[in-house]
Amino acid sequence: MRVFLGILLAGVLGTAALAQDDDDAPKIYDIGSDVFEAGSSIDQSQTGKADIFLFGETAVSTADITGGAHIFARRVTVEGAVGQDVYAAGQYVTVAGDVAGNVTTMAMNVDIEGNVAGNVRATGSEVVLQGDIGGYAMVFAETLTINGVVSGDLVFGGRTLDFGPDGEVTGKVTLHEEDPGDVHLPERLRDRGDVESVPLDEDSMPGASDVLPSTASVVLSFLGGVLTIAVIAALIAGFMPDSMAKMRRAIVNQPGRAFIRGFIAESTIIGGGVLLVMTLIGILLLPAVIVLAFLAAFLGHVVGAYALGVRLLAFAGKGEPADFKDRALSAFVGALIAGLIFAIPFVGWLFYMALFLVGIGGIIAWLFPGKTRRHG
């Protein structure tokens, strides 16, 4: 989750920076002891900071920080000490300062010069571990060069594994190679008894049965989703019968108008999020906007499914729901039919969008009755 938030915030900052007139001037926003910075060329030299989030063409962090570093740029350089983890991605990544946590990085060239107290997870063309690693190292690269001591295990997938005069691996070594001996490494390491070679052949690759979920899990997941929507719809209809009836009638009596209301409402929420991105200070509210958009879609699905169930039962000869039992039945029927239609490729997705948009439209009609035309 922390990695995801770092990527999300860095991406948002990058979009905000590109929206400004002067692309060369970094855009900096501080909140508490954290730093958010985006621009073409970034030099984070503020002292006494915790977490840093940097996004740009080149990003350099020269000051020591007590938290984590989340840096995404074409050329990344971390010169100061880092008190927690480092997450970095780009074309060239250099971590020169000592890191108290883990390092997770992806680049064409990765050079970890400082000591890392935790683990190293790196992917690239050329990876160099100059400093000592306190935990394990998992590296997938064309070439890996180890000049320090890896205290934990080493997992390597690539072609060449080189060791400098001070390079050493204390733990177990696992090599991912097509055939034993493909990875070039020193004889002193190959002769160790704890070096394991894992062949990369078709038999070792997972098949469809290993990746795809089983039929039972798909059915259980489908039923779980149907029951979730049905239970929530039944509870709302049970505790707020008049309100749910008004939302349902707004959908059934004027489905086109309800769809338009829902489309405008959801577009307003999403559009508001885009505008917040364009104003650097509004970035802090973006997560709330995202949550609001998903919540509106979910509640629209609940209301739309309930209205669908009532309508289908009416076609079957049942009248409007009079008690909780009828409302629960309507909720289950609507959720089940909606789920079955949603399972149809492409058409199901269009149906789902229409369903939650008309549901949102029904909610809008209930929230603002004075703005809508009443129909019996």
Coordinates of N, CA, C and O in Angstrom, one line a residue, residues 82 84-86 95-104 111-121 129-136 149-151:
V82 N 18.8 7.7 4.4 CA 17.3 7.5 4.4 C 17.0 6.7 5.6 O 17.5 5.6 5.8
Q84 N 14.1 5.2 6.4 CA 13.2 4.1 6.2 C 13.5 3.5 4.8 O 14.6 3.1 4.6
D85 N 12.5 3.3 4.0 CA 12.6 2.6 2.7 C 12.8 3.6 1.5 O 12.4 4.7 1.6
V86 N 13.4 3.0 0.5 CA 13.6 3.8 -0.8 C 12.8 3.1 -1.9 O 13.0 1.9 -2.1
V95 N 21.8 5.1 -5.5 CA 21.6 5.3 -4.1 C 22.9 5.3 -3.4 O 23.5 4.3 -3.1
A96 N 23.4 6.6 -3.1 CA 24.7 6.7 -2.5 C 24.7 6.8 -1.0 O 25.7 6.5 -0.4
G97 N 23.6 7.2 -0.4 CA 23.5 7.3 1.0 C 23.1 6.0 1.6 O 22.6 5.1 1.0
D98 N 23.3 5.9 2.9 CA 22.9 4.7 3.7 C 21.4 4.7 3.9 O 20.8 5.7 4.1
V99 N 20.9 3.5 3.8 CA 19.4 3.3 3.9 C 19.2 2.4 5.1 O 19.7 1.3 5.2
A100 N 18.3 2.9 6.1 CA 18.0 2.1 7.3 C 16.9 1.0 7.0 O 16.8 0.1 7.8
G101 N 16.2 1.1 5.9 CA 15.2 0.1 5.6 C 15.5 -0.7 4.3 O 16.7 -1.1 4.2
N102 N 14.6 -0.8 3.4 CA 14.7 -1.6 2.2 C 14.9 -0.7 1.0 O 14.5 0.5 1.0
V103 N 15.4 -1.2 -0.1 CA 15.5 -0.5 -1.3 C 14.8 -1.3 -2.4 O 15.1 -2.5 -2.6
T104 N 13.8 -0.7 -3.0 CA 13.1 -1.3 -4.1 C 13.2 -0.4 -5.3 O 12.8 0.7 -5.3
D111 N 22.7 1.6 -9.3 CA 24.0 1.6 -8.6 C 23.7 1.9 -7.1 O 23.3 3.0 -6.8
I112 N 23.8 0.9 -6.3 CA 23.6 1.1 -4.8 C 24.9 1.2 -4.1 O 25.6 0.1 -3.9
E113 N 25.4 2.4 -3.9 CA 26.7 2.6 -3.3 C 26.7 2.6 -1.8 O 27.7 2.2 -1.2
G114 N 25.6 3.0 -1.2 CA 25.6 3.0 0.3 C 25.2 1.7 0.9 O 24.9 0.7 0.2
N115 N 25.3 1.6 2.2 CA 24.9 0.4 2.9 C 23.4 0.4 3.1 O 22.8 1.4 3.4
V116 N 22.8 -0.8 3.0 CA 21.4 -1.0 3.2 C 21.2 -1.9 4.3 O 21.6 -3.1 4.3
A117 N 20.4 -1.5 5.3 CA 20.2 -2.3 6.5 C 19.2 -3.4 6.2 O 19.3 -4.5 6.9
G118 N 18.3 -3.2 5.3 CA 17.3 -4.2 5.0 C 17.6 -5.0 3.8 O 18.7 -5.4 3.5
N119 N 16.5 -5.1 2.9 CA 16.6 -5.9 1.7 C 16.7 -5.0 0.5 O 16.3 -3.9 0.5
V120 N 17.3 -5.7 -0.6 CA 17.3 -5.0 -1.9 C 16.6 -5.8 -2.9 O 16.8 -7.0 -3.0
R121 N 15.6 -5.1 -3.6 CA 14.9 -5.7 -4.7 C 15.1 -4.8 -5.9 O 14.6 -3.6 -5.9
L129 N 25.9 -3.6 -6.7 CA 25.8 -3.4 -5.2 C 27.2 -3.1 -4.6 O 28.0 -4.1 -4.4
Q130 N 27.4 -1.9 -4.4 CA 28.7 -1.5 -3.9 C 28.8 -1.6 -2.3 O 29.8 -2.0 -1.8
G131 N 27.7 -1.3 -1.7 CA 27.7 -1.3 -0.2 C 27.3 -2.6 0.3 O 26.9 -3.6 -0.4
D132 N 27.2 -2.7 1.7 CA 26.8 -3.9 2.3 C 25.3 -4.0 2.4 O 24.6 -3.0 2.7
I133 N 24.7 -5.2 2.3 CA 23.3 -5.4 2.4 C 23.0 -6.2 3.7 O 23.5 -7.4 3.8
G134 N 22.2 -5.7 4.6 CA 21.9 -6.4 5.8 C 21.0 -7.6 5.7 O 21.0 -8.5 6.5
G135 N 20.1 -7.5 4.7 CA 19.1 -8.6 4.5 C 19.4 -9.3 3.2 O 20.5 -9.6 2.8
Y136 N 18.3 -9.7 2.5 CA 18.5 -10.5 1.2 C 18.6 -9.5 0.0 O 18.2 -8.3 0.1
V149 N 29.1 -7.0 1.0 CA 28.7 -8.2 1.6 C 27.1 -8.3 1.7 O 26.5 -7.3 2.3
V150 N 26.6 -9.3 1.2 CA 25.1 -9.6 1.3 C 25.0 -10.6 2.4 O 25.3 -11.7 2.3
S151 N 24.4 -10.1 3.6 CA 24.3 -10.9 4.8 C 23.2 -12.0 4.6 O 23.3 -13.0 5.3

